[in-house]
Amino acid sequence: MTQNAWGFAHPDCRGAAALLFFMDDLARVVNQYLGHGQLSEEALADAQKAVDALLARYVEIKAAPEAFDNESIGLALETATGPDGQVGAQVALRMSPRLEGLIIEAQRQAHSSAH
């Protein structure tokens, strides 16, 4: 798979694998809109629209209905104090506990099968 390919376009994007592809795609979207210090309310709104569209795409292709159907992911800007004491903004992902649990389990299984 090339770096330009989206996970939802991969033929194996089903079930637990879809959760892993989704996390890669989600990171790609967030970095595209909010990377490189672009942490503004406008950029956050644009990123939220892109995340909503990405989730809708996974629902549309029925990648893992038990995971994605009727779910949402919210983005928020939060302030955090770094180890050097400076306060900065960071992006927080807010997803349902069910979706989060399924993603964590898929990552755990992928990690354990790689060892």
GROMACS .gro file of N, CA, C and O in nm:
model
  460
    1MET      N    1   0.085  -0.118   0.000
    1MET     CA    2   0.000   0.000   0.000
    1MET      C    3   0.089   0.123   0.000
    1MET      O    4   0.182   0.133   0.078
    2THR      N    5   0.060   0.216  -0.086
    2THR     CA    6   0.139   0.338  -0.090
    2THR      C    7   0.093   0.434   0.017
    2THR      O    8  -0.017   0.423   0.070
    3GLN      N    9   0.178   0.530   0.046
    3GLN     CA   10   0.145   0.626   0.149
    3GLN      C   11   0.027   0.713   0.109
    3GLN      O   12  -0.042   0.768   0.195
    4ASN      N   13   0.000   0.725  -0.019
    4ASN     CA   14  -0.111   0.809  -0.065
    4ASN      C   15  -0.245   0.737  -0.058
    4ASN      O   16  -0.349   0.800  -0.072
    5ALA      N   17  -0.244   0.606  -0.038
    5ALA     CA   18  -0.369   0.530  -0.036
    5ALA      C   19  -0.437   0.545   0.100
    5ALA      O   20  -0.373   0.540   0.204
    6TRP      N   21  -0.565   0.565   0.096
    6TRP     CA   22  -0.645   0.572   0.218
    6TRP      C   23  -0.679   0.430   0.262
    6TRP      O   24  -0.701   0.342   0.180
    7GLY      N   25  -0.689   0.410   0.391
    7GLY     CA   26  -0.721   0.278   0.444
    7GLY      C   27  -0.855   0.227   0.397
    7GLY      O   28  -0.870   0.109   0.367
    8PHE      N   29  -0.955   0.317   0.386
    8PHE     CA   30  -1.088   0.272   0.344
    8PHE      C   31  -1.089   0.221   0.200
    8PHE      O   32  -1.181   0.151   0.160
    9ALA      N   33  -0.985   0.252   0.123
    9ALA     CA   34  -0.976   0.205  -0.016
    9ALA      C   35  -0.908   0.068  -0.025
    9ALA      O   36  -0.909   0.007  -0.131
   10HIS      N   37  -0.851   0.022   0.084
   10HIS     CA   38  -0.780  -0.106   0.085
   10HIS      C   39  -0.880  -0.221   0.080
   10HIS      O   40  -0.982  -0.217   0.150
   11PRO      N   41  -0.854  -0.323   0.000
   11PRO     CA   42  -0.949  -0.435  -0.011
   11PRO      C   43  -0.969  -0.512   0.120
   11PRO      O   44  -1.072  -0.576   0.138
   12ASP      N   45  -0.873  -0.507   0.212
   12ASP     CA   46  -0.885  -0.578   0.339
   12ASP      C   47  -0.945  -0.493   0.449
   12ASP      O   48  -0.937  -0.528   0.568
   13CYS      N   49  -1.005  -0.381   0.415
   13CYS     CA   50  -1.062  -0.290   0.515
   13CYS      C   51  -1.196  -0.342   0.563
   13CYS      O   52  -1.302  -0.293   0.526
   14ARG      N   53  -1.190  -0.445   0.648
   14ARG     CA   54  -1.309  -0.508   0.704
   14ARG      C   55  -1.277  -0.551   0.847
   14ARG      O   56  -1.164  -0.589   0.877
   15GLY      N   57  -1.377  -0.550   0.932
   15GLY     CA   58  -1.362  -0.602   1.068
   15GLY      C   59  -1.254  -0.530   1.147
   15GLY      O   60  -1.240  -0.409   1.142
   16ALA      N   61  -1.175  -0.609   1.222
   16ALA     CA   62  -1.071  -0.552   1.307
   16ALA      C   63  -0.968  -0.474   1.225
   16ALA      O   64  -0.917  -0.371   1.270
   17ALA      N   65  -0.938  -0.522   1.106
   17ALA     CA   66  -0.842  -0.451   1.020
   17ALA      C   67  -0.893  -0.311   0.987
   17ALA      O   68  -0.815  -0.216   0.978
   18ALA      N   69  -1.024  -0.297   0.972
   18ALA     CA   70  -1.081  -0.166   0.940
   18ALA      C   71  -1.055  -0.067   1.053
   18ALA      O   72  -1.032   0.052   1.028
   19LEU      N   73  -1.057  -0.114   1.177
   19LEU     CA   74  -1.029  -0.026   1.290
   19LEU      C   75  -0.887   0.027   1.284
   19LEU      O   76  -0.862   0.145   1.313
   20LEU      N   77  -0.793  -0.057   1.244
   20LEU     CA   78  -0.653  -0.014   1.232
   20LEU      C   79  -0.636   0.083   1.115
   20LEU      O   80  -0.568   0.185   1.127
   21PHE      N   81  -0.699   0.051   1.002
   21PHE     CA   82  -0.695   0.143   0.888
   21PHE      C   83  -0.757   0.277   0.927
   21PHE      O   84  -0.707   0.382   0.890
   22PHE      N   85  -0.868   0.271   1.000
   22PHE     CA   86  -0.936   0.393   1.040
   22PHE      C   87  -0.845   0.481   1.126
   22PHE      O   88  -0.841   0.603   1.108
   23MET      N   89  -0.775   0.423   1.220
   23MET     CA   90  -0.688   0.502   1.306
   23MET      C   91  -0.577   0.570   1.225
   23MET      O   92  -0.542   0.685   1.250
   24ASP      N   93  -0.524   0.499   1.126
   24ASP     CA   94  -0.423   0.560   1.038
   24ASP      C   95  -0.484   0.676   0.959
   24ASP      O   96  -0.425   0.783   0.947
   25ASP      N   97  -0.604   0.652   0.905
   25ASP     CA   98  -0.671   0.757   0.828
   25ASP      C   99  -0.707   0.877   0.916
   25ASP      O  100  -0.694   0.992   0.876
   26LEU      N  101  -0.752   0.848   1.038
   26LEU     CA  102  -0.788   0.954   1.132
   26LEU      C  103  -0.665   1.040   1.165
   26LEU      O  104  -0.673   1.163   1.164
   27ALA      N  105  -0.553   0.975   1.192
   27ALA     CA  106  -0.430   1.049   1.220
   27ALA      C  107  -0.390   1.134   1.099
   27ALA      O  108  -0.348   1.249   1.114
   28ARG      N  109  -0.406   1.079   0.981
   28ARG     CA  110  -0.372   1.151   0.859
   28ARG      C  111  -0.458   1.277   0.844
   28ARG      O  112  -0.407   1.385   0.814
   29VAL      N  113  -0.588   1.264   0.869
   29VAL     CA  114  -0.679   1.379   0.858
   29VAL      C  115  -0.645   1.485   0.962
   29VAL      O  116  -0.634   1.604   0.931
   30VAL      N  117  -0.628   1.443   1.087
   30VAL     CA  118  -0.598   1.538   1.194
   30VAL      C  119  -0.467   1.610   1.165
   30VAL      O  120  -0.458   1.733   1.179
   31ASN      N  121  -0.365   1.537   1.123
   31ASN     CA  122  -0.237   1.601   1.091
   31ASN      C  123  -0.248   1.695   0.972
   31ASN      O  124  -0.185   1.800   0.969
   32GLN      N  125  -0.328   1.656   0.875
   32GLN     CA  126  -0.346   1.740   0.756
   32GLN      C  127  -0.406   1.876   0.793
   32GLN      O  128  -0.364   1.979   0.743
   33TYR      N  129  -0.504   1.874   0.881
   33TYR     CA  130  -0.575   1.998   0.915
   33TYR      C  131  -0.517   2.071   1.035
   33TYR      O  132  -0.528   2.193   1.046
   34LEU      N  133  -0.457   1.997   1.128
   34LEU     CA  134  -0.415   2.059   1.253
   34LEU      C  135  -0.265   2.044   1.281
   34LEU      O  136  -0.219   2.082   1.388
   35GLY      N  137  -0.192   1.990   1.187
   35GLY     CA  138  -0.048   1.976   1.205
   35GLY      C  139   0.022   2.108   1.179
   35GLY      O  140  -0.038   2.207   1.136
   36HIS      N  141   0.149   2.110   1.210
   36HIS     CA  142   0.232   2.228   1.181
   36HIS      C  143   0.181   2.354   1.249
   36HIS      O  144   0.181   2.462   1.190
   37GLY      N  145   0.133   2.342   1.371
   37GLY     CA  146   0.093   2.459   1.448
   37GLY      C  147  -0.034   2.528   1.404
   37GLY      O  148  -0.059   2.643   1.437
   38GLN      N  149  -0.118   2.457   1.329
   38GLN     CA  150  -0.242   2.516   1.278
   38GLN      C  151  -0.359   2.497   1.376
   38GLN      O  152  -0.468   2.458   1.337
   39LEU      N  153  -0.337   2.522   1.503
   39LEU     CA  154  -0.439   2.496   1.604
   39LEU      C  155  -0.527   2.618   1.627
   39LEU      O  156  -0.518   2.686   1.727
   40SER      N  157  -0.615   2.644   1.532
   40SER     CA  158  -0.711   2.754   1.544
   40SER      C  159  -0.852   2.695   1.545
   40SER      O  160  -0.873   2.581   1.508
   41GLU      N  161  -0.948   2.775   1.587
   41GLU     CA  162  -1.087   2.730   1.586
   41GLU      C  163  -1.134   2.700   1.444
   41GLU      O  164  -1.210   2.605   1.421
   42GLU      N  165  -1.090   2.779   1.348
   42GLU     CA  166  -1.128   2.757   1.208
   42GLU      C  167  -1.070   2.625   1.157
   42GLU      O  168  -1.141   2.545   1.094
   43ALA      N  169  -0.943   2.601   1.186
   43ALA     CA  170  -0.880   2.476   1.144
   43ALA      C  171  -0.947   2.357   1.214
   43ALA      O  172  -0.968   2.252   1.153
   44LEU      N  173  -0.984   2.375   1.340
   44LEU     CA  174  -1.052   2.269   1.414
   44LEU      C  175  -1.187   2.237   1.350
   44LEU      O  176  -1.222   2.120   1.335
   45ALA      N  177  -1.262   2.339   1.311
   45ALA     CA  178  -1.392   2.318   1.246
   45ALA      C  179  -1.374   2.244   1.114
   45ALA      O  180  -1.451   2.152   1.082
   46ASP      N  181  -1.273   2.281   1.036
   46ASP     CA  182  -1.246   2.212   0.910
   46ASP      C  183  -1.206   2.067   0.935
   46ASP      O  184  -1.249   1.976   0.863
   47ALA      N  185  -1.123   2.046   1.036
   47ALA     CA  186  -1.080   1.910   1.070
   47ALA      C  187  -1.199   1.827   1.114
   47ALA      O  188  -1.210   1.709   1.078
   48GLN      N  189  -1.291   1.886   1.191
   48GLN     CA  190  -1.409   1.812   1.238
   48GLN      C  191  -1.493   1.768   1.120
   48GLN      O  192  -1.541   1.653   1.116
   49LYS      N  193  -1.510   1.855   1.021
   49LYS     CA  194  -1.587   1.818   0.901
   49LYS      C  195  -1.519   1.701   0.829
   49LYS      O  196  -1.587   1.608   0.782
   50ALA      N  197  -1.387   1.705   0.820
   50ALA     CA  198  -1.313   1.597   0.753
   50ALA      C  199  -1.322   1.466   0.832
   50ALA      O  200  -1.335   1.359   0.773
   51VAL      N  201  -1.316   1.473   0.964
   51VAL     CA  202  -1.330   1.354   1.047
   51VAL      C  203  -1.470   1.296   1.032
   51VAL      O  204  -1.487   1.174   1.019
   52ASP      N  205  -1.572   1.381   1.031
   52ASP     CA  206  -1.709   1.335   1.011
   52ASP      C  207  -1.724   1.265   0.877
   52ASP      O  208  -1.789   1.160   0.867
   53ALA      N  209  -1.663   1.323   0.773
   53ALA     CA  210  -1.670   1.263   0.639
   53ALA      C  211  -1.596   1.129   0.636
   53ALA      O  212  -1.642   1.034   0.572
   54LEU      N  213  -1.483   1.122   0.705
   54LEU     CA  214  -1.408   0.996   0.710
   54LEU      C  215  -1.489   0.887   0.778
   54LEU      O  216  -1.501   0.775   0.727
   55LEU      N  217  -1.548   0.919   0.891
   55LEU     CA  218  -1.631   0.822   0.962
   55LEU      C  219  -1.749   0.779   0.876
   55LEU      O  220  -1.781   0.660   0.867
   56ALA      N  221  -1.811   0.874   0.807
   56ALA     CA  222  -1.923   0.842   0.718
   56ALA      C  223  -1.879   0.748   0.606
   56ALA      O  224  -1.955   0.659   0.566
   57ARG      N  225  -1.758   0.766   0.559
   57ARG     CA  226  -1.705   0.679   0.452
   57ARG      C  227  -1.692   0.536   0.504
   57ARG      O  228  -1.727   0.440   0.434
   58TYR      N  229  -1.642   0.519   0.625
   58TYR     CA  230  -1.629   0.384   0.683
   58TYR      C  231  -1.766   0.321   0.705
   58TYR      O  232  -1.781   0.199   0.689
   59VAL      N  233  -1.865   0.400   0.741
   59VAL     CA  234  -2.001   0.349   0.756
   59VAL      C  235  -2.055   0.309   0.619
   59VAL      O  236  -2.113   0.201   0.603
   60GLU      N  237  -2.034   0.395   0.520
   60GLU     CA  238  -2.085   0.372   0.385
   60GLU      C  239  -2.033   0.242   0.325
   60GLU      O  240  -2.108   0.168   0.262
   61ILE      N  241  -1.905   0.211   0.346
   61ILE     CA  242  -1.849   0.089   0.287
   61ILE      C  243  -1.872  -0.034   0.376
   61ILE      O  244  -1.829  -0.143   0.342
   62LYS      N  245  -1.939  -0.012   0.489
   62LYS     CA  246  -1.969  -0.121   0.583
   62LYS      C  247  -1.842  -0.194   0.626
   62LYS      O  248  -1.837  -0.318   0.633
   63ALA      N  249  -1.738  -0.116   0.658
   63ALA     CA  250  -1.609  -0.171   0.696
   63ALA      C  251  -1.618  -0.253   0.825
   63ALA      O  252  -1.558  -0.360   0.835
   64ALA      N  253  -1.689  -0.202   0.921
   64ALA     CA  254  -1.710  -0.271   1.049
   64ALA      C  255  -1.833  -0.209   1.114
   64ALA      O  256  -1.822  -0.126   1.203
   65PRO      N  257  -1.951  -0.248   1.066
   65PRO     CA  258  -2.074  -0.185   1.116
   65PRO      C  259  -2.087  -0.184   1.268
   65PRO      O  260  -2.135  -0.086   1.326
   66GLU      N  261  -2.041  -0.291   1.333
   66GLU     CA  262  -2.051  -0.298   1.479
   66GLU      C  263  -1.966  -0.191   1.547
   66GLU      O  264  -1.990  -0.155   1.662
   67ALA      N  265  -1.868  -0.139   1.477
   67ALA     CA  266  -1.779  -0.038   1.534
   67ALA      C  267  -1.817   0.104   1.495
   67ALA      O  268  -1.812   0.195   1.578
   68PHE      N  269  -1.854   0.126   1.370
   68PHE     CA  270  -1.869   0.262   1.318
   68PHE      C  271  -2.012   0.315   1.310
   68PHE      O  272  -2.033   0.435   1.319
   69ASP      N  273  -2.107   0.226   1.292
   69ASP     CA  274  -2.246   0.272   1.278
   69ASP      C  275  -2.292   0.346   1.403
   69ASP      O  276  -2.270   0.301   1.515
   70ASN      N  277  -2.357   0.460   1.384
   70ASN     CA  278  -2.412   0.542   1.492
   70ASN      C  279  -2.308   0.596   1.589
   70ASN      O  280  -2.339   0.624   1.704
   71GLU      N  281  -2.185   0.610   1.543
   71GLU     CA  282  -2.078   0.663   1.628
   71GLU      C  283  -2.040   0.803   1.580
   71GLU      O  284  -2.075   0.845   1.470
   72SER      N  285  -1.969   0.874   1.665
   72SER     CA  286  -1.916   1.005   1.626
   72SER      C  287  -1.784   1.024   1.698
   72SER      O  288  -1.756   0.960   1.800
   73ILE      N  289  -1.705   1.111   1.641
   73ILE     CA  290  -1.576   1.147   1.701
   73ILE      C  291  -1.571   1.298   1.704
   73ILE      O  292  -1.589   1.364   1.601
   74GLY      N  293  -1.550   1.351   1.821
   74GLY     CA  294  -1.541   1.496   1.837
   74GLY      C  295  -1.398   1.538   1.858
   74GLY      O  296  -1.321   1.470   1.925
   75LEU      N  297  -1.362   1.649   1.798
   75LEU     CA  298  -1.230   1.708   1.818
   75LEU      C  299  -1.246   1.831   1.906
   75LEU      O  300  -1.344   1.904   1.895
   76ALA      N  301  -1.148   1.854   1.990
   76ALA     CA  302  -1.149   1.972   2.076
   76ALA      C  303  -1.006   2.019   2.097
   76ALA      O  304  -0.912   1.939   2.090
   77LEU      N  305  -0.991   2.147   2.119
   77LEU     CA  306  -0.861   2.202   2.156
   77LEU      C  307  -0.856   2.212   2.307
   77LEU      O  308  -0.949   2.264   2.369
   78GLU      N  309  -0.751   2.160   2.365
   78GLU     CA  310  -0.732   2.169   2.508
   78GLU      C  311  -0.595   2.228   2.535
   78GLU      O  312  -0.504   2.213   2.454
   79THR      N  313  -0.582   2.294   2.647
   79THR     CA  314  -0.452   2.347   2.684
   79THR      C  315  -0.382   2.247   2.775
   79THR      O  316  -0.446   2.177   2.854
   80ALA      N  317  -0.252   2.241   2.759
   80ALA     CA  318  -0.172   2.149   2.839
   80ALA      C  319  -0.041   2.217   2.875
   80ALA      O  320   0.012   2.297   2.797
   81THR      N  321   0.010   2.184   2.991
   81THR     CA  322   0.138   2.237   3.035
   81THR      C  323   0.244   2.132   3.006
   81THR      O  324   0.234   2.018   3.051
   82GLY      N  325   0.344   2.173   2.929
   82GLY     CA  326   0.452   2.082   2.893
   82GLY      C  327   0.552   2.066   3.005
   82GLY      O  328   0.545   2.135   3.108
   83PRO      N  329   0.647   1.975   2.987
   83PRO     CA  330   0.748   1.951   3.091
   83PRO      C  331   0.833   2.074   3.121
   83PRO      O  332   0.886   2.088   3.230
   84ASP      N  333   0.841   2.164   3.023
   84ASP     CA  334   0.919   2.287   3.042
   84ASP      C  335   0.836   2.398   3.108
   84ASP      O  336   0.883   2.509   3.127
   85GLY      N  337   0.710   2.367   3.142
   85GLY     CA  338   0.625   2.464   3.207
   85GLY      C  339   0.547   2.554   3.113
   85GLY      O  340   0.463   2.632   3.157
   86GLN      N  341   0.572   2.543   2.982
   86GLN     CA  342   0.500   2.626   2.886
   86GLN      C  343   0.362   2.565   2.860
   86GLN      O  344   0.346   2.444   2.853
   87VAL      N  345   0.264   2.653   2.846
   87VAL     CA  346   0.127   2.611   2.817
   87VAL      C  347   0.107   2.616   2.666
   87VAL      O  348   0.142   2.714   2.601
   88GLY      N  349   0.051   2.509   2.611
   88GLY     CA  350   0.025   2.504   2.468
   88GLY      C  351  -0.106   2.431   2.442
   88GLY      O  352  -0.163   2.368   2.531
   89ALA      N  353  -0.152   2.441   2.320
   89ALA     CA  354  -0.275   2.374   2.280
   89ALA      C  355  -0.244   2.237   2.223
   89ALA      O  356  -0.139   2.216   2.163
   90GLN      N  357  -0.337   2.146   2.244
   90GLN     CA  358  -0.328   2.015   2.184
   90GLN      C  359  -0.467   1.970   2.143
   90GLN      O  360  -0.566   2.021   2.193
   91VAL      N  361  -0.471   1.875   2.051
   91VAL     CA  362  -0.599   1.825   2.001
   91VAL      C  363  -0.642   1.706   2.084
   91VAL      O  364  -0.563   1.615   2.110
   92ALA      N  365  -0.766   1.708   2.128
   92ALA     CA  366  -0.823   1.594   2.201
   92ALA      C  367  -0.927   1.527   2.113
   92ALA      O  368  -1.009   1.595   2.050
   93LEU      N  369  -0.921   1.395   2.106
   93LEU     CA  370  -1.022   1.315   2.035
   93LEU      C  371  -1.120   1.264   2.138
   93LEU      O  372  -1.081   1.208   2.240
   94ARG      N  373  -1.247   1.282   2.109
   94ARG     CA  374  -1.350   1.231   2.199
   94ARG      C  375  -1.439   1.137   2.119
   94ARG      O  376  -1.511   1.179   2.030
   95MET      N  377  -1.429   1.009   2.154
   95MET     CA  378  -1.511   0.909   2.086
   95MET      C  379  -1.583   0.827   2.191
   95MET      O  380  -1.547   0.831   2.309
   96SER      N  381  -1.682   0.752   2.147
   96SER     CA  382  -1.759   0.672   2.241
   96SER      C  383  -1.669   0.567   2.305
   96SER      O  384  -1.574   0.518   2.244
   97PRO      N  385  -1.700   0.531   2.429
   97PRO     CA  386  -1.622   0.426   2.495
   97PRO      C  387  -1.624   0.294   2.417
   97PRO      O  388  -1.524   0.222   2.414
   98ARG      N  389  -1.736   0.265   2.351
   98ARG     CA  390  -1.745   0.140   2.274
   98ARG      C  391  -1.648   0.141   2.157
   98ARG      O  392  -1.572   0.046   2.138
   99LEU      N  393  -1.647   0.248   2.078
   99LEU     CA  394  -1.557   0.258   1.965
   99LEU      C  395  -1.412   0.258   2.012
   99LEU      O  396  -1.327   0.188   1.958
  100GLU      N  397  -1.385   0.334   2.116
  100GLU     CA  398  -1.249   0.339   2.170
  100GLU      C  399  -1.203   0.200   2.215
  100GLU      O  400  -1.091   0.158   2.187
  101GLY      N  401  -1.291   0.128   2.284
  101GLY     CA  402  -1.257  -0.007   2.329
  101GLY      C  403  -1.229  -0.102   2.214
  101GLY      O  404  -1.135  -0.182   2.220
  102LEU      N  405  -1.308  -0.094   2.108
  102LEU     CA  406  -1.286  -0.180   1.991
  102LEU      C  407  -1.153  -0.148   1.923
  102LEU      O  408  -1.082  -0.238   1.880
  103ILE      N  409  -1.119  -0.021   1.916
  103ILE     CA  410  -0.992   0.019   1.855
  103ILE      C  411  -0.876  -0.030   1.940
  103ILE      O  412  -0.778  -0.086   1.887
  104ILE      N  413  -0.885  -0.013   2.071
  104ILE     CA  414  -0.778  -0.059   2.160
  104ILE      C  415  -0.759  -0.210   2.148
  104ILE      O  416  -0.646  -0.260   2.141
  105GLU      N  417  -0.870  -0.283   2.142
  105GLU     CA  418  -0.862  -0.429   2.129
  105GLU      C  419  -0.799  -0.469   1.995
  105GLU      O  420  -0.716  -0.560   1.989
  106ALA      N  421  -0.837  -0.403   1.887
  106ALA     CA  422  -0.779  -0.433   1.756
  106ALA      C  423  -0.629  -0.404   1.756
  106ALA      O  424  -0.550  -0.482   1.700
  107GLN      N  425  -0.588  -0.295   1.820
  107GLN     CA  426  -0.446  -0.263   1.829
  107GLN      C  427  -0.372  -0.366   1.912
  107GLN      O  428  -0.261  -0.408   1.879
  108ARG      N  429  -0.434  -0.409   2.022
  108ARG     CA  430  -0.371  -0.510   2.110
  108ARG      C  431  -0.352  -0.640   2.033
  108ARG      O  432  -0.245  -0.703   2.038
  109GLN      N  433  -0.454  -0.683   1.959
  109GLN     CA  434  -0.444  -0.807   1.882
  109GLN      C  435  -0.339  -0.797   1.774
  109GLN      O  436  -0.263  -0.890   1.751
  110ALA      N  437  -0.333  -0.681   1.707
  110ALA     CA  438  -0.233  -0.663   1.602
  110ALA      C  439  -0.093  -0.665   1.661
  110ALA      O  440   0.000  -0.722   1.603
  111HIS      N  441  -0.077  -0.605   1.777
  111HIS     CA  442   0.053  -0.600   1.843
  111HIS      C  443   0.095  -0.741   1.887
  111HIS      O  444   0.210  -0.782   1.866
  112SER      N  445   0.003  -0.817   1.945
  112SER     CA  446   0.038  -0.951   1.994
  112SER      C  447   0.065  -1.048   1.879
  112SER      O  448   0.147  -1.138   1.891
  113SER      N  449  -0.003  -1.030   1.766
  113SER     CA  450   0.022  -1.120   1.651
  113SER      C  451   0.151  -1.083   1.580
  113SER      O  452   0.208  -1.166   1.509
  114ALA      N  453   0.201  -0.962   1.601
  114ALA     CA  454   0.328  -0.921   1.540
  114ALA      C  455   0.447  -0.976   1.618
  114ALA      O  456   0.559  -0.975   1.568
  115HIS      N  457   0.424  -1.024   1.739
  115HIS     CA  458   0.534  -1.077   1.822
  115HIS      C  459   0.533  -1.224   1.830
  115HIS      O  460   0.464  -1.302   1.813
   0.00000   0.00000   0.00000
